[in-house]
Amino acid sequence: MAGLKYLLFLGCVIPYRIVSYETSSRKVLKKLGVELVEMPEFNCCGLPIDGVDHDAMLLLAARNLCLAEQQNLNILTLCPGCAGALRKVNRSLQEDKKLKARVNGFLKEIGMEFKGGKIAVRHLIQALVEDVSLEKIKDAVVKPLAGLKVTEHNGCHVLRPAKYIGFDDPENPVLLKRLIEATGAECLDYMYETDCCGAPIIGVNDKIPLYLAGDKLRNVKAVNAQALITVCPFCHMMFDINQPRIEKLLSEKFGIPVLHYPQLLGLAMGFTPKEMALDELRVDATKLLNTT
Amino acid sequence: MSEKKQATETKLRREIKMGDLDPEFKREISKVPGIENIKLCFQCGTCTADCPIARFSEIYSPRKIMRMTQLGMKDRLLSSESLWLCAACFTCVDHCPQGVDIASVVTALRNMAVKEGIIPDVFRELTDNIMKTGYAYRIPELRLKKRVEKGLPPLPEANLEDVCKLFDVIAVSKASKMEKK
């Protein structure tokens, strides 16, 4: 494998609240021989304001794609929202000549032009499966997490809409499970596994997402999983930071530690819990560590 | 609001008056790229049945939104709270047997509502944050300091001049489109 190199698109939610995802991802990727180049400059991917103005979303995404084209590097994102938005726009602009001409008309104002076909956008787990490979990940595991039983939550934009994303099967996703199994842990199925966490609407309605995420946590607990593994900062915020709020609202105790996938992989690769920023999690994961 | 008053209002909202319908609305919205086929929705309800939000909401139903759009119930739709409850998980998009991009219909309706001045505070904030910082969320100073402590690289700076120019340019083009009408 010739050295993998990506332009890291960090997004907004990770530096805002979920730094443990960034810390663990950077360390794990470095050890796997993946080089990350920082974005020369940044603006939001556009997704959060798609509902306000679709054109604004297109332009914010397109500007980031132009920056990547200038660097001639594929984009790697940790956030599925960013990955989904950038991927969708990258594809739409290449397929729809009229849309591309319109967007380029706007981009001309800032001296940029989207060329298309030059770069790709990858979410972390897609890069791990398709570029790094499961074999290489298995080889990097020095401390298999045998005996650990966990569950996964993919995050919608890693998989949907299928026609734009084209990764794994959104109806029966298996690739995150394979990644988890590569660490030696067991990945269990649970009810409503592919359902959304509800986080995107928490600013509009704070009850529905809490009930939705609570239902998922209940189903995770029902199969006796010791942890829930996520690959999205938004989902993580919902299940980890909001878990005490959910428990209070539903008068139920879950106590399910929620780990970012790179944290789990990092532990199996021999990193210490501190190095993987496990101490930054809201729900205590110490008990989980004692079982491995 | 008293229960009786609420019941009367619910009844009023359930009544559909022909005069309130805008027959041009479905044509107007189907001009948006990607949702030209909105008329193909035959109300099977797969979207609502599979919608995770609908499982926990009494008012949110993508099927209903699609029907109201087809009927041209523009005012009711654009002022409806339920328009902002879609979490954009895209399950309905992947499951629709007619291939209608329901999530993009919701986005188009939201864009229309915003043009009418209806926008939830959180979306106003996100837009404002992007214009002023490039990031959708205001990153606290403490976080930036913590990054240095932890040996993480500094966050890339936003090119606010470019971002604002792009925002200006679409506003200008939209105003010019309106003038043409």
Coordinates of C-alpha atoms in Angstrom, one line a residue:
Chain A
M1 CA 0.0 0.0 0.0
A2 CA 1.6 3.2 -1.2
G3 CA 1.3 5.9 1.6
L4 CA -2.3 7.0 2.0
K5 CA -2.7 10.7 2.2
Y6 CA -5.9 12.8 2.7
L7 CA -7.0 16.3 3.3
L8 CA -8.6 16.2 6.7
F9 CA -12.0 17.9 6.8
L10 CA -12.8 18.2 10.5
G11 CA -16.2 19.9 10.3
C12 CA -17.8 22.0 13.1
V13 CA -19.3 19.6 15.6
I14 CA -16.0 17.8 16.4
P15 CA -13.9 20.9 17.4
Y16 CA -17.1 22.3 19.1
R17 CA -17.8 19.4 21.5
I18 CA -16.4 16.0 20.5
V19 CA -12.6 16.3 20.5
S20 CA -12.1 12.8 21.8
Y21 CA -13.2 11.5 18.3
E22 CA -10.5 13.7 16.6
T23 CA -7.8 12.7 19.2
S24 CA -8.4 9.0 18.8
S25 CA -8.8 9.1 15.0
R26 CA -5.5 11.0 14.5
K27 CA -3.5 8.6 16.6
V28 CA -5.0 5.5 15.1
L29 CA -4.6 6.7 11.5
K30 CA -1.0 7.8 12.1
K31 CA -0.1 4.3 13.4
L32 CA -1.8 2.7 10.4
G33 CA 0.4 4.8 8.1
V34 CA -2.2 7.3 6.9
E35 CA -1.0 10.8 6.5
L36 CA -3.4 13.7 7.2
V37 CA -2.9 17.1 5.7
E38 CA -4.8 20.0 7.4
M39 CA -7.2 22.1 5.3
P40 CA -5.5 25.3 4.2
E41 CA -8.6 27.2 5.2
F42 CA -12.1 26.1 6.1
N43 CA -15.8 26.8 6.0
C44 CA -18.7 24.6 7.1
C45 CA -19.7 21.8 4.6
G46 CA -23.1 23.6 4.3
L47 CA -25.3 20.8 5.5
P48 CA -26.6 22.5 8.6
I49 CA -28.2 25.3 6.5
D50 CA -29.5 23.2 3.6
G51 CA -33.0 23.9 5.0
V52 CA -32.3 27.7 5.1
D53 CA -31.0 28.0 1.5
H54 CA -30.1 25.0 -0.6
D55 CA -27.9 27.2 -2.9
A56 CA -25.9 28.3 0.1
M57 CA -25.3 24.7 1.0
L58 CA -24.2 23.9 -2.5
L59 CA -21.7 26.8 -2.6
L60 CA -20.2 26.1 0.8
A61 CA -19.7 22.5 -0.1
A62 CA -18.4 23.3 -3.6
R63 CA -15.9 25.8 -2.2
N64 CA -14.4 23.0 0.0
L65 CA -14.3 20.7 -2.9
C66 CA -12.3 23.3 -4.9
L67 CA -9.8 23.7 -2.0
A68 CA -9.3 19.9 -2.2
E69 CA -8.9 20.0 -6.0
Q70 CA -6.2 22.7 -5.6
Q71 CA -4.3 20.4 -3.2
N72 CA -5.0 17.4 -5.5
L73 CA -5.9 15.4 -2.4
N74 CA -9.0 13.2 -1.5
I75 CA -11.0 14.5 1.4
L76 CA -11.3 12.4 4.6
T77 CA -14.0 13.4 7.1
L78 CA -14.8 12.0 10.5
C79 CA -18.3 13.4 10.4
P80 CA -20.8 11.5 8.3
G81 CA -22.8 14.8 7.8
C82 CA -19.8 16.5 6.1
A83 CA -19.0 13.3 4.2
G84 CA -22.6 13.0 2.9
A85 CA -22.9 16.6 1.9
L86 CA -19.5 16.9 0.2
R87 CA -20.0 13.5 -1.6
K88 CA -23.5 14.4 -2.8
V89 CA -22.4 17.8 -4.1
N90 CA -19.2 16.4 -5.7
R91 CA -21.4 13.8 -7.5
S92 CA -24.3 16.1 -8.5
L93 CA -21.9 18.7 -9.9
Q94 CA -20.1 16.1 -12.0
E95 CA -23.4 14.5 -13.3
D96 CA -25.4 17.7 -13.8
K97 CA -23.6 20.0 -16.3
K98 CA -26.3 22.7 -15.9
L99 CA -25.9 22.7 -12.1
K100 CA -22.1 22.8 -12.5
A101 CA -22.2 25.8 -14.8
R102 CA -24.5 27.6 -12.4
V103 CA -22.4 26.9 -9.4
N104 CA -19.2 27.8 -11.2
G105 CA -20.9 31.1 -12.2
F106 CA -21.2 31.9 -8.5
L107 CA -17.7 30.6 -7.6
K108 CA -16.2 32.9 -10.2
E109 CA -16.9 35.7 -7.8
I110 CA -14.3 34.3 -5.5
G111 CA -11.9 33.3 -8.2
M112 CA -12.6 29.6 -7.9
E113 CA -13.8 26.9 -10.3
F114 CA -15.0 23.4 -9.6
K115 CA -13.4 21.1 -12.2
G116 CA -14.9 17.7 -11.2
G117 CA -13.6 14.2 -11.4
K118 CA -10.3 15.0 -9.7
I119 CA -11.0 14.2 -6.1
A120 CA -13.1 11.8 -3.9
V121 CA -14.6 12.2 -0.5
R122 CA -14.3 9.5 2.1
H123 CA -15.8 9.0 5.5
L124 CA -13.4 7.5 8.1
I125 CA -14.9 4.0 8.0
Q126 CA -15.1 3.9 4.2
A127 CA -11.4 4.8 4.1
L128 CA -10.6 2.1 6.7
V129 CA -12.5 -0.6 4.8
E130 CA -11.7 0.4 1.2
D131 CA -8.3 2.1 1.3
V132 CA -6.6 0.8 4.4
S133 CA -8.3 -2.7 4.3
L134 CA -9.6 -5.0 7.0
E135 CA -6.5 -7.2 6.7
K136 CA -4.1 -4.4 7.5
I137 CA -6.3 -3.4 10.5
K138 CA -6.3 -6.9 11.8
D139 CA -2.5 -7.0 11.5
A140 CA -2.3 -3.8 13.6
V141 CA -4.2 -5.4 16.5
V142 CA -1.8 -6.4 19.2
K143 CA -4.2 -6.6 22.1
P144 CA -7.4 -8.3 20.8
L145 CA -10.5 -7.3 22.8
A146 CA -11.7 -10.9 23.1
G147 CA -14.7 -11.3 25.3
L148 CA -16.0 -7.8 24.8
K149 CA -19.6 -7.6 23.4
V150 CA -20.6 -4.3 21.8
T151 CA -23.2 -2.9 19.4
E152 CA -22.9 -0.4 16.5
H153 CA -24.7 2.7 15.3
N154 CA -23.7 3.7 11.8
G155 CA -25.0 7.2 11.5
C156 CA -27.4 7.8 8.6
H157 CA -25.2 9.8 6.3
V158 CA -22.5 7.1 6.2
L159 CA -25.0 5.0 4.2
R160 CA -27.9 7.1 2.9
P161 CA -29.2 8.1 0.4
A162 CA -27.8 4.9 -1.3
K163 CA -27.8 6.5 -4.7
Y164 CA -25.3 9.2 -3.7
I165 CA -23.3 7.3 -1.1
G166 CA -22.9 3.8 -2.6
F167 CA -21.2 2.3 0.5
D168 CA -22.3 -0.9 2.3
D169 CA -26.0 -1.9 2.3
P170 CA -28.1 0.6 4.2
E171 CA -30.8 -2.0 4.9
N172 CA -28.3 -4.4 6.4
P173 CA -25.0 -2.7 7.1
V174 CA -22.2 -5.0 7.9
L175 CA -18.9 -3.1 7.3
L176 CA -18.8 -1.3 10.6
K177 CA -19.5 -4.7 12.2
R178 CA -16.5 -6.2 10.3
L179 CA -14.3 -3.3 11.5
I180 CA -15.4 -4.0 15.1
E181 CA -14.8 -7.7 14.8
A182 CA -11.3 -6.9 13.5
T183 CA -10.5 -5.6 17.1
G184 CA -11.4 -9.0 18.5
A185 CA -14.7 -7.8 20.0
E186 CA -18.0 -9.3 19.2
C187 CA -20.7 -7.1 17.6
L188 CA -24.3 -7.9 18.5
D189 CA -27.5 -7.2 16.6
Y190 CA -30.3 -5.2 18.2
M191 CA -33.8 -3.9 17.4
Y192 CA -34.1 -0.8 15.2
E193 CA -30.3 -0.9 14.7
T194 CA -30.4 1.2 11.5
D195 CA -32.7 4.0 12.9
C196 CA -31.5 7.5 13.2
C197 CA -30.5 8.9 16.6
G198 CA -32.7 12.0 16.2
A199 CA -29.9 14.5 16.9
P200 CA -30.4 16.7 13.9
I201 CA -33.8 18.0 15.2
I202 CA -32.8 18.6 18.8
G203 CA -32.7 22.3 18.3
V204 CA -36.3 22.3 17.1
N205 CA -37.8 19.7 19.4
D206 CA -35.9 18.3 22.3
K207 CA -38.3 15.5 23.3
I208 CA -38.5 13.4 20.1
P209 CA -34.7 12.8 19.8
L210 CA -34.5 11.9 23.5
Y211 CA -37.3 9.3 23.2
L212 CA -35.8 8.0 20.0
A213 CA -32.2 7.7 21.3
G214 CA -33.6 6.3 24.6
D215 CA -35.4 3.6 22.6
K216 CA -32.2 2.6 20.9
L217 CA -30.3 2.6 24.2
R218 CA -33.0 0.3 25.7
N219 CA -32.6 -2.1 22.8
V220 CA -28.8 -2.0 23.2
K221 CA -29.2 -2.9 26.8
A222 CA -31.7 -5.7 26.0
V223 CA -29.0 -7.7 24.2
N224 CA -26.6 -7.2 27.1
A225 CA -24.1 -5.2 25.1
Q226 CA -21.3 -3.6 27.1
A227 CA -20.9 -0.6 24.8
L228 CA -22.3 1.2 21.8
I229 CA -19.8 2.1 19.0
T230 CA -20.5 5.2 16.9
V231 CA -18.7 6.9 13.9
C232 CA -20.5 10.2 14.0
P233 CA -19.9 13.2 16.4
F234 CA -23.6 14.1 16.3
C235 CA -24.8 10.5 17.2
H236 CA -22.1 10.4 19.9
M237 CA -23.4 13.6 21.4
M238 CA -26.9 12.1 21.4
F239 CA -26.0 8.8 23.1
D240 CA -23.2 9.9 25.4
I241 CA -23.5 13.5 26.4
N242 CA -27.3 13.3 26.4
Q243 CA -27.5 9.9 28.1
P244 CA -28.1 11.3 31.6
R245 CA -30.9 13.6 30.2
I246 CA -32.5 10.6 28.5
E247 CA -32.3 8.5 31.7
K248 CA -34.0 11.3 33.6
L249 CA -36.8 11.8 31.1
L250 CA -37.5 8.1 30.8
S251 CA -36.8 7.3 34.5
E252 CA -34.7 4.4 33.3
K253 CA -31.0 3.6 33.9
F254 CA -28.9 2.6 30.9
G255 CA -25.2 3.2 31.8
I256 CA -24.1 2.3 28.3
P257 CA -20.6 3.6 27.5
V258 CA -20.5 5.1 24.0
L259 CA -17.1 4.8 22.2
H260 CA -16.0 6.3 18.9
Y261 CA -14.8 3.4 16.7
P262 CA -11.2 4.7 16.6
Q263 CA -11.2 4.6 20.4
L264 CA -12.1 0.9 20.3
L265 CA -9.6 0.1 17.6
G266 CA -6.9 2.2 19.4
L267 CA -7.3 0.1 22.5
A268 CA -6.8 -3.1 20.5
M269 CA -3.8 -1.5 18.8
G270 CA -2.1 -1.0 22.2
F271 CA -2.9 2.6 23.0
T272 CA -3.7 3.4 26.6
P273 CA -7.3 4.6 27.5
K274 CA -5.9 8.0 28.3
E275 CA -4.2 8.2 24.8
M276 CA -7.6 7.3 23.3
A277 CA -9.3 10.1 25.4
L278 CA -11.6 7.7 27.1
D279 CA -11.6 10.0 30.1
E280 CA -13.4 12.6 28.1
L281 CA -16.5 10.4 27.7
R282 CA -19.6 11.4 29.7
V283 CA -20.7 7.8 30.5
D284 CA -17.9 6.1 32.4
A285 CA -16.1 3.4 30.4
T286 CA -13.9 2.1 33.2
K287 CA -16.0 -1.0 33.8
L288 CA -15.7 -1.9 30.2
L289 CA -11.9 -1.7 30.3
N290 CA -11.7 -4.1 33.2
T291 CA -13.4 -6.9 31.1
T292 CA -10.9 -6.8 28.3
Chain B
M1 CA -55.7 27.5 25.3
S2 CA -58.9 25.9 26.6
E3 CA -59.6 22.3 25.6
K4 CA -62.8 23.4 23.8
K5 CA -61.0 26.1 21.9
Q6 CA -58.3 23.7 20.9
A7 CA -60.8 21.2 19.7
T8 CA -62.5 23.9 17.5
E9 CA -59.1 24.9 16.1
T10 CA -58.2 21.3 15.3
K11 CA -61.5 20.9 13.5
L12 CA -60.9 24.1 11.5
R13 CA -57.4 22.9 10.5
R14 CA -58.9 19.6 9.3
E15 CA -61.3 21.3 7.0
I16 CA -59.8 21.8 3.5
K17 CA -61.4 24.6 1.6
M18 CA -60.9 24.5 -2.2
G19 CA -60.3 28.2 -2.2
D20 CA -57.2 27.8 0.0
L21 CA -55.5 25.4 -2.4
D22 CA -52.9 26.6 -4.8
P23 CA -53.1 24.4 -7.9
E24 CA -49.8 25.9 -9.2
F25 CA -47.9 25.0 -6.1
K26 CA -46.9 21.4 -7.2
R27 CA -45.7 22.8 -10.5
E28 CA -43.7 25.5 -8.7
I29 CA -42.0 23.1 -6.4
S30 CA -41.3 20.5 -9.1
K31 CA -39.0 23.0 -10.8
V32 CA -36.5 22.4 -8.0
P33 CA -33.8 20.0 -9.5
G34 CA -34.1 16.5 -8.0
I35 CA -37.8 16.6 -7.1
E36 CA -39.4 17.0 -10.5
N37 CA -41.3 13.7 -10.0
I38 CA -43.2 14.8 -6.9
K39 CA -46.5 14.1 -8.7
L40 CA -45.6 10.4 -8.7
C41 CA -46.3 10.0 -4.9
F42 CA -49.4 7.7 -4.7
Q43 CA -49.7 7.9 -0.9
C44 CA -48.7 4.4 0.0
G45 CA -47.3 5.7 3.3
T46 CA -44.0 3.7 3.2
C47 CA -42.2 6.9 4.2
T48 CA -44.2 7.5 7.3
A49 CA -44.2 3.8 8.3
D50 CA -40.4 3.7 8.1
C51 CA -39.7 7.1 9.5
P52 CA -38.0 7.0 12.9
I53 CA -39.2 10.5 13.9
A54 CA -42.8 9.5 13.0
R55 CA -42.6 6.7 15.5
F56 CA -42.2 9.2 18.3
S57 CA -44.1 12.2 17.0
E58 CA -47.9 12.7 16.8
I59 CA -47.7 15.4 14.2
Y60 CA -44.9 14.4 11.8
S61 CA -45.9 12.5 8.7
P62 CA -43.9 12.7 5.5
R63 CA -46.8 11.1 3.7
K64 CA -49.0 14.0 4.8
I65 CA -46.5 16.6 3.7
M66 CA -46.3 15.0 0.3
R67 CA -50.1 15.1 -0.1
M68 CA -50.4 18.6 1.2
T69 CA -47.8 19.6 -1.4
Q70 CA -49.6 17.9 -4.2
L71 CA -52.9 19.6 -3.1
G72 CA -51.2 23.0 -2.9
M73 CA -51.8 23.7 0.8
K74 CA -49.0 26.1 0.7
D75 CA -49.8 28.4 3.7
R76 CA -50.5 25.5 6.0
L77 CA -47.4 23.7 5.0
L78 CA -45.0 26.6 5.3
S79 CA -46.3 27.6 8.7
S80 CA -46.3 24.0 10.0
E81 CA -44.0 23.1 12.9
S82 CA -43.8 19.6 11.4
L83 CA -41.9 20.9 8.4
W84 CA -38.8 21.2 10.7
L85 CA -39.0 17.8 12.3
C86 CA -37.4 15.8 9.5
A87 CA -34.0 14.6 10.7
A88 CA -32.7 14.0 7.2
C89 CA -31.9 10.3 7.8
F90 CA -33.0 9.6 4.2
T91 CA -34.7 6.3 5.1
C92 CA -37.8 7.5 3.2
V93 CA -35.7 8.4 0.2
D94 CA -34.2 4.9 0.0
H95 CA -37.6 3.2 0.6
C96 CA -40.0 5.2 -1.7
P97 CA -41.3 2.8 -4.3
Q98 CA -41.9 5.7 -6.7
G99 CA -38.4 7.1 -6.3
V100 CA -39.5 10.4 -4.9
D101 CA -36.7 12.3 -3.0
I102 CA -38.9 13.2 0.0
A103 CA -36.1 14.7 2.0
S104 CA -35.4 17.1 -0.8
V105 CA -39.0 18.1 -1.0
V106 CA -38.9 18.9 2.7
T107 CA -35.7 20.9 2.1
A108 CA -37.4 22.8 -0.7
L109 CA -40.4 23.6 1.5
R110 CA -38.2 24.8 4.3
N111 CA -36.3 27.1 1.8
M112 CA -39.7 28.5 0.8
A113 CA -40.8 29.0 4.4
V114 CA -37.5 30.9 5.1
K115 CA -38.2 33.2 2.1
E116 CA -41.6 34.0 3.8
G117 CA -39.7 34.8 6.9
I118 CA -40.5 31.6 8.8
I119 CA -37.3 30.2 10.3
P120 CA -36.7 28.4 13.6
D121 CA -34.1 30.3 15.8
V122 CA -31.6 27.4 15.7
F123 CA -31.3 27.7 11.9
R124 CA -31.0 31.5 12.1
E125 CA -28.1 31.0 14.6
L126 CA -26.4 28.4 12.4
T127 CA -26.5 30.7 9.4
D128 CA -25.3 33.6 11.5
N129 CA -22.4 31.6 12.9
I130 CA -21.2 30.5 9.5
M131 CA -21.3 34.0 8.2
K132 CA -19.3 35.3 11.2
T133 CA -16.9 32.5 11.9
G134 CA -17.1 30.0 9.0
Y135 CA -18.1 27.3 11.5
A136 CA -21.7 26.4 12.2
Y137 CA -21.1 26.4 15.9
R138 CA -19.3 29.0 18.0
I139 CA -16.1 27.2 19.2
P140 CA -15.4 28.3 22.8
E141 CA -12.0 29.9 23.5
L142 CA -11.5 27.2 26.2
R143 CA -11.7 24.5 23.5
L144 CA -9.0 26.3 21.4
K145 CA -6.7 26.5 24.4
K146 CA -7.4 22.8 25.2
R147 CA -6.4 21.9 21.6
V148 CA -2.9 23.5 22.2
E149 CA -2.5 21.6 25.5
K150 CA -3.4 18.3 23.9
G151 CA -1.0 18.9 21.0
L152 CA -3.7 19.1 18.4
P153 CA -3.0 21.3 15.4
P154 CA -4.7 24.7 15.4
L155 CA -8.1 24.8 13.6
P156 CA -8.0 26.0 10.0
E157 CA -9.0 29.6 9.6
A158 CA -12.2 30.6 7.8
N159 CA -12.0 32.8 4.7
L160 CA -14.9 35.0 5.8
E161 CA -14.5 37.3 2.8
D162 CA -15.2 34.5 0.4
V163 CA -18.1 33.1 2.5
C164 CA -19.8 36.4 2.7
K165 CA -19.2 37.1 -1.1
L166 CA -20.9 33.8 -1.9
F167 CA -23.8 34.6 0.4
D168 CA -24.2 38.0 -1.2
V169 CA -24.0 36.6 -4.7
I170 CA -27.0 34.2 -4.2
A171 CA -29.0 36.9 -2.5
V172 CA -28.3 39.2 -5.5
S173 CA -29.2 36.5 -8.0
K174 CA -32.4 35.6 -6.2
A175 CA -33.5 39.3 -6.1
S176 CA -32.8 39.5 -9.9
K177 CA -34.9 36.3 -10.4
M178 CA -37.8 37.9 -8.5
E179 CA -37.6 41.0 -10.7
K180 CA -38.0 38.9 -13.8
K181 CA -41.4 37.6 -12.7

